[in-house]
Coordinates of C-alpha atoms in Angstrom, one line a residue:
M197 CA 126.8 42.2 28.2
T198 CA 125.0 40.1 30.9
F199 CA 121.1 39.3 30.8
R200 CA 119.6 38.2 34.2
Y201 CA 115.9 36.2 34.7
L202 CA 114.6 35.4 37.9
T203 CA 111.2 34.2 38.9
G204 CA 110.6 32.2 42.1
Q205 CA 113.6 30.0 42.7
V206 CA 114.8 29.9 38.9
F207 CA 117.9 32.1 37.6
F208 CA 119.2 32.1 34.4
A209 CA 122.2 34.0 33.3
F210 CA 124.2 34.3 30.2
S211 CA 127.5 35.9 29.4
A212 CA 128.7 36.9 26.2
K213 CA 132.4 37.7 27.6
K214 CA 133.6 33.9 27.2
Y215 CA 133.5 34.6 23.1
K216 CA 135.4 37.8 23.2
N217 CA 138.3 36.1 21.1
V218 CA 136.3 34.4 18.7
K219 CA 136.3 36.4 15.4
N220 CA 132.8 34.3 13.8
R221 CA 130.4 33.8 16.3
E222 CA 128.0 32.2 13.7
D223 CA 130.5 29.6 13.1
I224 CA 130.3 28.3 16.8
L225 CA 126.7 29.0 17.8
G226 CA 124.9 28.6 14.5
P227 CA 121.4 28.4 15.1
Q228 CA 121.8 28.4 19.0
E229 CA 121.9 32.1 18.6
E230 CA 118.6 32.9 17.5
N231 CA 117.2 30.6 20.0
L232 CA 119.2 32.6 22.7
K233 CA 117.9 35.8 21.1
A234 CA 114.0 34.5 21.4
D235 CA 114.9 33.4 25.1
I236 CA 116.0 36.9 26.0
L237 CA 113.1 38.5 24.5
K238 CA 110.9 36.5 26.7
I239 CA 112.9 37.2 29.6
E240 CA 112.5 40.9 28.8
R241 CA 108.4 40.5 28.3
A242 CA 108.5 38.7 31.5
L243 CA 110.1 41.4 33.5
N244 CA 108.1 43.8 31.9
Y245 CA 105.1 42.1 32.8
Y246 CA 106.3 41.5 36.6
K247 CA 107.3 45.0 36.6
G248 CA 103.8 46.3 35.7
L249 CA 102.3 44.0 37.9
S250 CA 104.4 45.2 41.1
D251 CA 103.5 48.9 40.0
E252 CA 100.1 48.1 40.0
V253 CA 100.2 46.4 43.6
A254 CA 102.2 49.4 44.7
G255 CA 99.3 51.6 43.3
H256 CA 96.6 49.7 45.2
N257 CA 98.6 49.7 48.2
I258 CA 98.7 53.4 48.1
M259 CA 95.0 53.8 47.5
V260 CA 94.1 51.4 50.2
D261 CA 96.5 53.6 52.8
T262 CA 94.7 57.0 51.2
Q263 CA 91.4 55.6 51.9
V264 CA 92.3 54.3 55.6
I265 CA 93.3 57.8 56.4
L266 CA 90.3 59.6 55.1
L267 CA 88.2 56.7 56.7
K268 CA 90.1 57.7 60.2
R269 CA 89.9 61.4 59.7
D270 CA 85.9 61.2 58.7
L271 CA 85.5 59.2 62.0
E272 CA 87.6 61.8 64.1
Q273 CA 85.3 64.5 62.6
K274 CA 82.2 62.7 63.2
K275 CA 83.2 61.9 66.9
I276 CA 83.9 65.4 67.4
G277 CA 80.6 66.5 65.6
Y278 CA 78.7 64.2 68.0
D279 CA 80.4 65.7 71.0
I280 CA 79.5 69.3 70.0
L281 CA 75.8 68.0 69.0
K282 CA 75.2 66.3 72.7
R283 CA 76.6 69.3 74.5
L284 CA 74.5 72.0 72.2
H285 CA 71.7 69.4 73.2
D286 CA 72.6 69.7 77.2
I287 CA 73.0 73.6 76.8
I288 CA 69.3 73.6 75.4
G289 CA 68.2 71.7 78.1
A290 CA 69.9 73.7 80.8
Q291 CA 70.2 77.4 79.6
F292 CA 67.4 79.8 80.2
N293 CA 68.8 82.9 78.5
L294 CA 69.5 83.2 74.8
D295 CA 72.6 85.4 75.3
D296 CA 74.1 82.3 77.5
F297 CA 73.0 79.8 75.0
H298 CA 74.7 81.7 72.0
N299 CA 77.8 82.6 74.1
S300 CA 77.8 78.7 74.9
T301 CA 77.5 77.6 71.3
L302 CA 80.2 80.0 70.2
Q303 CA 82.8 78.9 72.8
L304 CA 82.1 75.1 72.1
I305 CA 82.7 75.8 68.1
L306 CA 86.2 77.6 69.1
T307 CA 87.3 75.1 71.5
R308 CA 86.3 71.7 70.0
L309 CA 86.7 72.6 66.5
K310 CA 89.8 74.7 66.7
M311 CA 88.4 77.7 65.2
D312 CA 89.9 81.2 66.1
R313 CA 86.5 83.6 65.8
A314 CA 83.0 82.6 65.5
V315 CA 80.0 85.0 64.9
V316 CA 76.2 84.7 64.8
L317 CA 74.4 87.3 62.7
W318 CA 70.5 88.2 62.5
R319 CA 68.8 89.9 60.1
D320 CA 66.8 93.3 60.8
K321 CA 63.6 94.7 59.2
A322 CA 65.9 96.3 56.5
N323 CA 67.5 93.1 55.5
S324 CA 70.7 93.9 56.8
F325 CA 72.6 91.5 58.8
F326 CA 74.0 92.6 62.3
V327 CA 76.8 90.5 64.4
S328 CA 74.5 90.0 67.5
Y329 CA 77.0 87.6 69.2
H330 CA 80.9 87.0 68.7
L331 CA 83.7 85.3 70.2
G332 CA 87.5 85.7 69.5
Y333 CA 87.7 89.3 68.9
T334 CA 89.2 92.0 70.7
K335 CA 87.4 95.1 71.9
D336 CA 89.0 96.9 69.3
E337 CA 88.2 94.4 66.5
S338 CA 84.4 94.1 67.5
R339 CA 84.3 98.2 67.4
R340 CA 86.0 98.6 64.3
N341 CA 85.0 95.3 62.0
L342 CA 81.4 94.2 63.6
K343 CA 79.4 97.3 64.5
Q344 CA 78.2 97.8 61.1
P345 CA 75.4 95.7 58.9
F346 CA 76.6 93.0 56.8
D347 CA 75.4 92.6 52.9
F348 CA 74.8 89.2 52.2
S349 CA 72.3 89.8 49.3
L350 CA 74.4 88.2 46.6
I351 CA 75.1 85.2 48.9
N352 CA 71.4 84.5 50.3
A353 CA 70.6 84.8 46.2
L354 CA 72.5 81.6 45.4
D355 CA 70.8 78.2 45.2
D356 CA 73.0 76.8 47.8
P357 CA 74.1 79.5 50.1
H358 CA 76.8 78.1 52.0
L359 CA 80.2 79.4 52.8
L360 CA 83.2 77.1 52.6
F361 CA 86.7 79.3 52.1
N362 CA 90.1 77.2 52.2
K363 CA 93.4 77.7 50.3
A364 CA 91.7 75.8 47.3
T365 CA 88.7 78.0 47.0
K366 CA 88.4 81.0 44.4
K367 CA 86.7 83.9 46.1
E368 CA 84.8 86.5 44.6
E369 CA 85.2 90.1 45.5
H370 CA 82.2 90.1 47.9
H371 CA 83.7 86.8 49.4
K372 CA 87.0 88.7 50.1
E373 CA 85.3 91.8 51.4
L374 CA 83.3 89.2 53.9
C375 CA 86.5 87.7 55.3
E376 CA 88.4 90.9 55.4
R377 CA 85.7 92.2 57.5
L378 CA 85.4 89.3 59.7
L379 CA 89.1 88.9 59.9
L380 CA 88.9 85.2 58.7
P381 CA 91.1 84.3 55.8
Y382 CA 89.5 80.8 55.9
L383 CA 85.9 80.0 57.2
V384 CA 82.9 78.1 57.0
G385 CA 79.3 79.6 57.3
T386 CA 75.8 78.3 57.4
P387 CA 72.6 80.3 56.9
I388 CA 69.8 80.0 59.9
K389 CA 66.6 79.4 57.9
T390 CA 63.1 79.6 58.9
R391 CA 60.0 79.6 56.8
A392 CA 60.3 83.4 55.8
G393 CA 63.6 82.8 54.5
I394 CA 67.2 83.4 55.5
E395 CA 67.2 84.9 59.1
G396 CA 70.6 84.8 60.2
W397 CA 74.1 83.1 59.5
L398 CA 76.7 81.2 61.9
I399 CA 80.3 81.5 60.8
A400 CA 83.5 80.4 62.2
G401 CA 87.1 80.3 60.8
R402 CA 90.8 80.5 61.1
E403 CA 93.4 82.6 60.6
K404 CA 95.8 80.2 59.1
E405 CA 95.9 76.6 57.6
A406 CA 98.6 74.5 58.9
R407 CA 98.4 70.9 59.6
P408 CA 98.3 69.2 62.3
F409 CA 97.1 71.9 64.3
Y410 CA 94.8 74.0 61.8
P411 CA 93.7 71.4 59.2
P412 CA 91.9 72.6 55.9
L413 CA 88.5 73.4 56.2
L414 CA 86.3 70.5 54.5
P415 CA 82.7 69.7 53.3
G416 CA 82.2 67.8 57.0
D417 CA 82.5 70.8 58.9
L418 CA 80.0 72.6 56.6
E419 CA 77.8 69.4 57.4
L420 CA 78.2 70.1 60.9
F421 CA 77.7 73.7 60.8
D422 CA 74.3 72.9 59.1
V423 CA 73.2 70.9 62.1
M424 CA 74.3 73.4 64.5
G425 CA 72.4 76.1 62.5
G426 CA 69.5 74.1 63.2
F427 CA 70.0 74.1 66.7
I428 CA 70.3 77.8 66.9
K429 CA 67.2 78.0 65.0
A430 CA 65.2 75.9 67.1
A431 CA 66.6 77.6 70.3
V432 CA 65.5 81.2 69.2
S433 CA 62.4 80.0 68.2
N434 CA 61.0 77.4 71.0
F435 CA 63.7 78.7 73.9
H436 CA 60.3 78.9 76.4
L437 CA 58.8 75.5 74.9
Y438 CA 61.3 73.0 76.3
A439 CA 58.4 70.6 76.3
N440 CA 57.8 70.7 72.5
L441 CA 61.5 69.6 71.9
E442 CA 61.1 66.2 73.5
K443 CA 60.7 64.2 70.6
A444 CA 63.4 65.8 68.8
N445 CA 65.6 65.4 71.8
Q446 CA 65.1 61.8 71.9
K447 CA 65.8 61.0 68.3
L448 CA 68.9 63.1 68.7
D449 CA 69.8 61.0 71.9
N450 CA 69.3 57.8 69.6
Y451 CA 71.3 59.4 67.0
N452 CA 74.0 60.1 69.3
K453 CA 74.3 56.7 70.8
E454 CA 74.4 54.9 67.5
L455 CA 77.3 57.3 66.6
E456 CA 79.1 56.8 70.0
A457 CA 78.9 53.1 69.4
K458 CA 80.2 53.3 66.1
V459 CA 83.4 55.6 67.0
F460 CA 83.9 54.5 70.6
E461 CA 86.4 51.7 70.8
R462 CA 88.5 53.4 68.0
T463 CA 88.6 57.2 69.7
R464 CA 88.3 56.1 73.5
D465 CA 91.6 56.9 74.5
I466 CA 92.3 59.9 72.4
E467 CA 89.1 61.4 73.3
N468 CA 89.5 60.9 76.9
S469 CA 92.9 62.8 76.9
R470 CA 91.7 65.6 74.7
H471 CA 88.6 66.1 76.4
E472 CA 90.6 66.1 79.9
L473 CA 93.1 68.9 78.1
E474 CA 90.4 71.1 76.7
K475 CA 88.7 71.1 80.0
E476 CA 91.8 72.1 81.8
K477 CA 92.5 74.8 79.4
V478 CA 89.0 76.2 79.6
K479 CA 89.3 76.5 83.2
S480 CA 92.8 77.9 83.1
D481 CA 91.9 80.4 80.4
R482 CA 88.6 81.4 82.4
L483 CA 90.5 81.8 85.5
L484 CA 93.5 84.1 83.9
L485 CA 90.8 86.3 82.4
N486 CA 88.9 86.7 85.7
I487 CA 92.0 88.3 87.3
L488 CA 93.6 89.9 84.2
P489 CA 92.5 92.3 81.3
L490 CA 92.4 90.3 77.8
Q491 CA 95.5 91.8 76.2
I492 CA 97.5 91.5 79.5
A493 CA 96.5 87.8 79.7
N494 CA 97.2 87.0 76.1
E495 CA 100.7 88.8 76.6
L496 CA 101.4 86.7 79.7
K497 CA 100.6 83.4 77.6
E498 CA 102.5 84.3 74.8
N499 CA 105.6 85.7 76.5
G500 CA 105.5 84.4 80.0
Q501 CA 105.5 87.9 81.3
S502 CA 104.0 91.3 81.0
N503 CA 105.7 94.4 80.9
A504 CA 104.6 97.5 82.6
Q505 CA 102.7 100.1 80.6
S506 CA 102.4 104.0 80.9
L507 CA 98.9 105.0 80.1
T508 CA 97.3 108.6 79.7
N509 CA 94.0 110.3 80.1
V510 CA 92.8 107.0 82.3
T511 CA 89.6 107.6 84.4
I512 CA 89.4 106.0 87.5
V513 CA 86.4 105.7 90.0
F514 CA 86.7 104.6 93.9
T515 CA 83.4 103.7 95.9
D516 CA 83.3 103.5 99.7
F517 CA 80.7 102.3 102.3
V518 CA 80.2 105.1 104.9
N519 CA 81.1 103.8 108.5
F520 CA 82.1 100.6 107.1
T521 CA 84.6 99.9 110.1
Q522 CA 81.9 100.5 112.7
Y523 CA 79.5 98.0 110.6
A524 CA 82.5 95.6 110.6
Q525 CA 82.9 95.5 114.2
N526 CA 79.1 95.3 114.9
M527 CA 77.5 93.1 112.4
E528 CA 77.5 89.4 111.7
A529 CA 80.1 88.3 109.6
Q530 CA 78.4 86.2 107.3
E531 CA 75.9 89.1 107.1
L532 CA 78.4 91.6 106.3
V533 CA 80.0 89.5 103.5
S534 CA 76.7 88.8 101.9
R535 CA 76.1 92.3 101.5
L536 CA 79.2 93.2 100.1
Q537 CA 79.1 90.3 97.8
E538 CA 75.7 91.4 96.7
C539 CA 76.6 95.0 95.8
F540 CA 80.0 94.0 94.5
T541 CA 78.4 91.6 92.1
K542 CA 76.1 94.5 91.0
F543 CA 78.9 96.6 90.4
D544 CA 80.7 94.0 88.3
R545 CA 77.8 93.8 86.1
I546 CA 77.5 97.5 85.5
I547 CA 81.6 97.9 84.9
E548 CA 81.0 94.9 82.3
K549 CA 77.8 96.6 80.8
Y550 CA 79.8 100.1 80.1
D551 CA 82.9 98.1 78.9
L552 CA 85.3 99.1 81.6
E553 CA 88.0 97.4 83.6
K554 CA 87.6 96.4 87.3
I555 CA 90.8 96.8 88.9
K556 CA 90.5 95.6 92.4
T557 CA 88.4 95.5 95.7
I558 CA 90.2 96.6 99.0
G559 CA 87.9 95.9 102.3
D560 CA 84.6 97.9 101.2
A561 CA 86.3 100.2 98.6
Y562 CA 85.8 99.0 95.1
M563 CA 88.0 100.4 92.3
A564 CA 87.6 100.3 88.4
A565 CA 89.3 102.3 85.1
G566 CA 88.2 103.2 81.6
G567 CA 90.3 104.6 78.6
M568 CA 93.2 102.1 79.1
E569 CA 92.7 101.3 75.4
G570 CA 92.9 105.0 74.2
N571 CA 89.2 105.7 73.9
T572 CA 89.4 108.6 76.5
K573 CA 86.5 110.5 76.5
E574 CA 84.1 107.6 75.7
A575 CA 85.6 105.7 79.0
C576 CA 85.4 108.7 80.8
I577 CA 81.4 109.4 79.9
N578 CA 81.0 105.8 80.6
I579 CA 82.8 105.7 84.0
V580 CA 80.7 108.4 85.2
K581 CA 77.5 106.6 84.0
A582 CA 78.7 103.7 85.8
A583 CA 79.6 105.6 89.0
I584 CA 75.8 107.1 88.9
E585 CA 74.4 103.8 88.4
M586 CA 76.4 102.1 91.3
Q587 CA 75.2 104.9 93.6
A588 CA 71.6 104.6 92.3
Y589 CA 71.5 100.8 93.3
V590 CA 73.1 101.0 96.6
K591 CA 70.5 104.1 97.3
S592 CA 67.6 101.6 96.3
K593 CA 69.2 98.9 98.5
G594 CA 68.9 101.1 101.5
G595 CA 65.1 102.2 100.9
E596 CA 64.3 98.4 100.6
S597 CA 66.1 97.7 103.9
G598 CA 64.4 100.8 106.0
A599 CA 65.3 103.7 107.5
E600 CA 66.9 102.1 110.5
D601 CA 69.5 100.1 108.3
T602 CA 72.2 102.7 107.6
F603 CA 74.5 100.6 106.0
Y604 CA 73.7 101.1 102.1
R605 CA 75.2 104.8 102.2
M606 CA 78.3 105.3 100.0
R607 CA 80.7 107.7 98.7
V608 CA 81.9 108.1 95.0
G609 CA 84.9 109.9 93.7
I610 CA 86.6 110.0 90.3
N611 CA 89.7 111.4 88.8
T612 CA 91.4 111.2 85.2
G613 CA 95.2 111.4 84.4
D614 CA 98.1 109.3 83.7
V615 CA 98.8 106.0 85.4
V616 CA 101.2 103.3 85.3
A617 CA 99.6 99.6 84.6
G618 CA 101.0 96.2 85.2
I619 CA 101.5 92.8 86.9
V620 CA 102.9 92.5 90.4
G621 CA 104.2 89.6 92.3
L622 CA 105.4 86.0 91.6
T623 CA 102.4 84.2 93.4
K624 CA 98.6 85.2 93.6
F625 CA 99.7 88.2 91.3
Q626 CA 97.4 90.8 90.0
Y627 CA 96.6 93.6 87.9
D628 CA 97.2 97.0 89.1
I629 CA 97.6 100.6 88.2
W630 CA 99.5 103.2 90.1
G631 CA 100.3 107.0 90.1
D632 CA 99.3 110.3 91.4
T633 CA 96.0 109.9 89.4
V634 CA 95.2 107.1 91.4
N635 CA 95.9 109.0 94.8
T636 CA 93.7 111.7 93.6
A637 CA 91.1 109.6 92.6
S638 CA 91.1 108.1 96.1
R639 CA 90.8 111.4 97.6
M640 CA 88.1 112.5 95.4
E641 CA 86.2 109.6 97.0
S642 CA 87.2 110.6 100.8
Y643 CA 85.9 114.2 100.3
S644 CA 82.7 113.2 98.3
Q645 CA 79.3 112.9 100.5
M646 CA 77.2 110.2 101.0
E647 CA 74.8 109.4 97.9
K648 CA 77.2 111.6 95.7
V649 CA 79.5 111.4 93.2
N650 CA 82.6 113.7 93.5
I651 CA 84.6 114.2 90.3
S652 CA 87.9 116.2 89.9
T653 CA 88.6 119.3 87.2
S654 CA 90.3 117.1 85.0
T655 CA 87.6 114.8 84.5
Y656 CA 85.1 117.6 84.4
D657 CA 87.0 119.3 81.6
L658 CA 86.6 115.8 79.6
I659 CA 82.7 115.4 80.1
K660 CA 81.5 118.8 80.5
D661 CA 80.2 119.0 77.2
C662 CA 78.2 115.9 77.5
D663 CA 74.3 116.4 77.8
D664 CA 73.8 113.2 79.7
F665 CA 75.0 115.2 82.8
E666 CA 74.4 118.1 85.4
F667 CA 77.2 119.4 87.5
T668 CA 77.3 121.4 90.6
Y669 CA 80.6 123.1 91.2
R670 CA 81.9 122.8 94.9
G671 CA 84.9 125.1 94.6
K672 CA 88.4 124.6 95.3
I673 CA 88.7 122.5 98.3
Q674 CA 91.8 122.1 100.3
V675 CA 93.0 118.2 100.2
K676 CA 95.7 116.8 102.2
G677 CA 98.9 116.4 100.6
K678 CA 97.6 117.8 97.3
G679 CA 96.7 121.4 97.7
E680 CA 93.3 122.9 96.6
I681 CA 91.4 120.9 93.9
G682 CA 88.3 122.1 92.0
M683 CA 85.5 119.4 92.4
Y684 CA 82.1 118.9 91.0
F685 CA 79.2 116.7 92.1
V686 CA 77.7 115.0 89.0
Y687 CA 74.2 113.9 88.5
S688 CA 72.2 112.4 85.5
R689 CA 69.8 114.3 83.3
I690 CA 68.2 111.0 82.4

């Protein structure tokens, strides 16, 4: 058996092997054996002492490393918080529209905090909370989950009515119901308070928690949301009184400068690269959504391609200016483009208002569609309403320009049926739809009349029971390449 003792440069060893052939060790060692046992006991105590000391040092190092990691995480969170607060400050100073302000705020939350969805809810007179603004939801999700009121009575009754749900959170039943409605298993939310009580809620969250891209939500996130909730309250209460916010803005600016000085040196390189990456991502996403529907854009980003779709009962509208070729030859190019730009911009807003899909413009022709997500009858009604509104706008522009200016005269045609939709081309690609339904819709426009909206029998059959419209049957008209087609002029009763 061997015993070893090591401290600094001193080493002691003893081996009993050399005495294995001695029958009576006591005759040889005598009292020396007792001294040896005492030395061994001292060695064991020393070893235990240094082992304990080593464990203590290791534990201290682990604790220090943990504190450093937490400090870095806290600094990063404060840096992001500073950036968001500064941008919100800039938005309040630049935006003059509440919708733009809310949408910009939610966009900041999604991009800078890496949230999947975000909502702002406001209370009505019946003390129910409705989603007034949202981001990150599809049209179907919004229609299915966000239209009905939310009940916050149990949450608002708490002394500290805040929401912070991560994997470690134990949820009550009403918490689970809220998470399911908002499609957010993990969320953070803060009440928007006024003197009258809780008037609204700001909530955002993620579908999953997975480091490093989806870290768990922490109390620091809740602190930041409290500040953002205060910004929203201030914007709603004082949006048209920017002068009164000057002192608060100065305090915020001082706070931003102090916070920036603390974190700048540690985070400058990371922030610059991340900021540029976020800017480019926002630009690319905005550009993609400007030319493609959301579903197609997401499919293209995830898979690198988008498969063609066969869609049923899609309603298509075509508009066309009367005698446009003549105006194109005789009118100054800048004036011609300016008038088209003004009209098509208004058309874009009308299409967006009725939750429809703009397809393309070809010269002076404008093409849009509805019902591509399956809501056939509702979309058909909205297409007709949009067409009537477009026609009314062009007619009002004609009235403003005077009787001698006959540019603002337009025909509109609508048809409903099956189409094929998809992306064509490798460069400068665009989303388009094809099929006999599209051709017939174009014919409806060609066989329409100035200041009229002409619809086919298939469209009429879908909306004939709608009380919002009146119809004039034109009979069956011989259409080139199509034979006889029943047509109707449709008017608004409102």
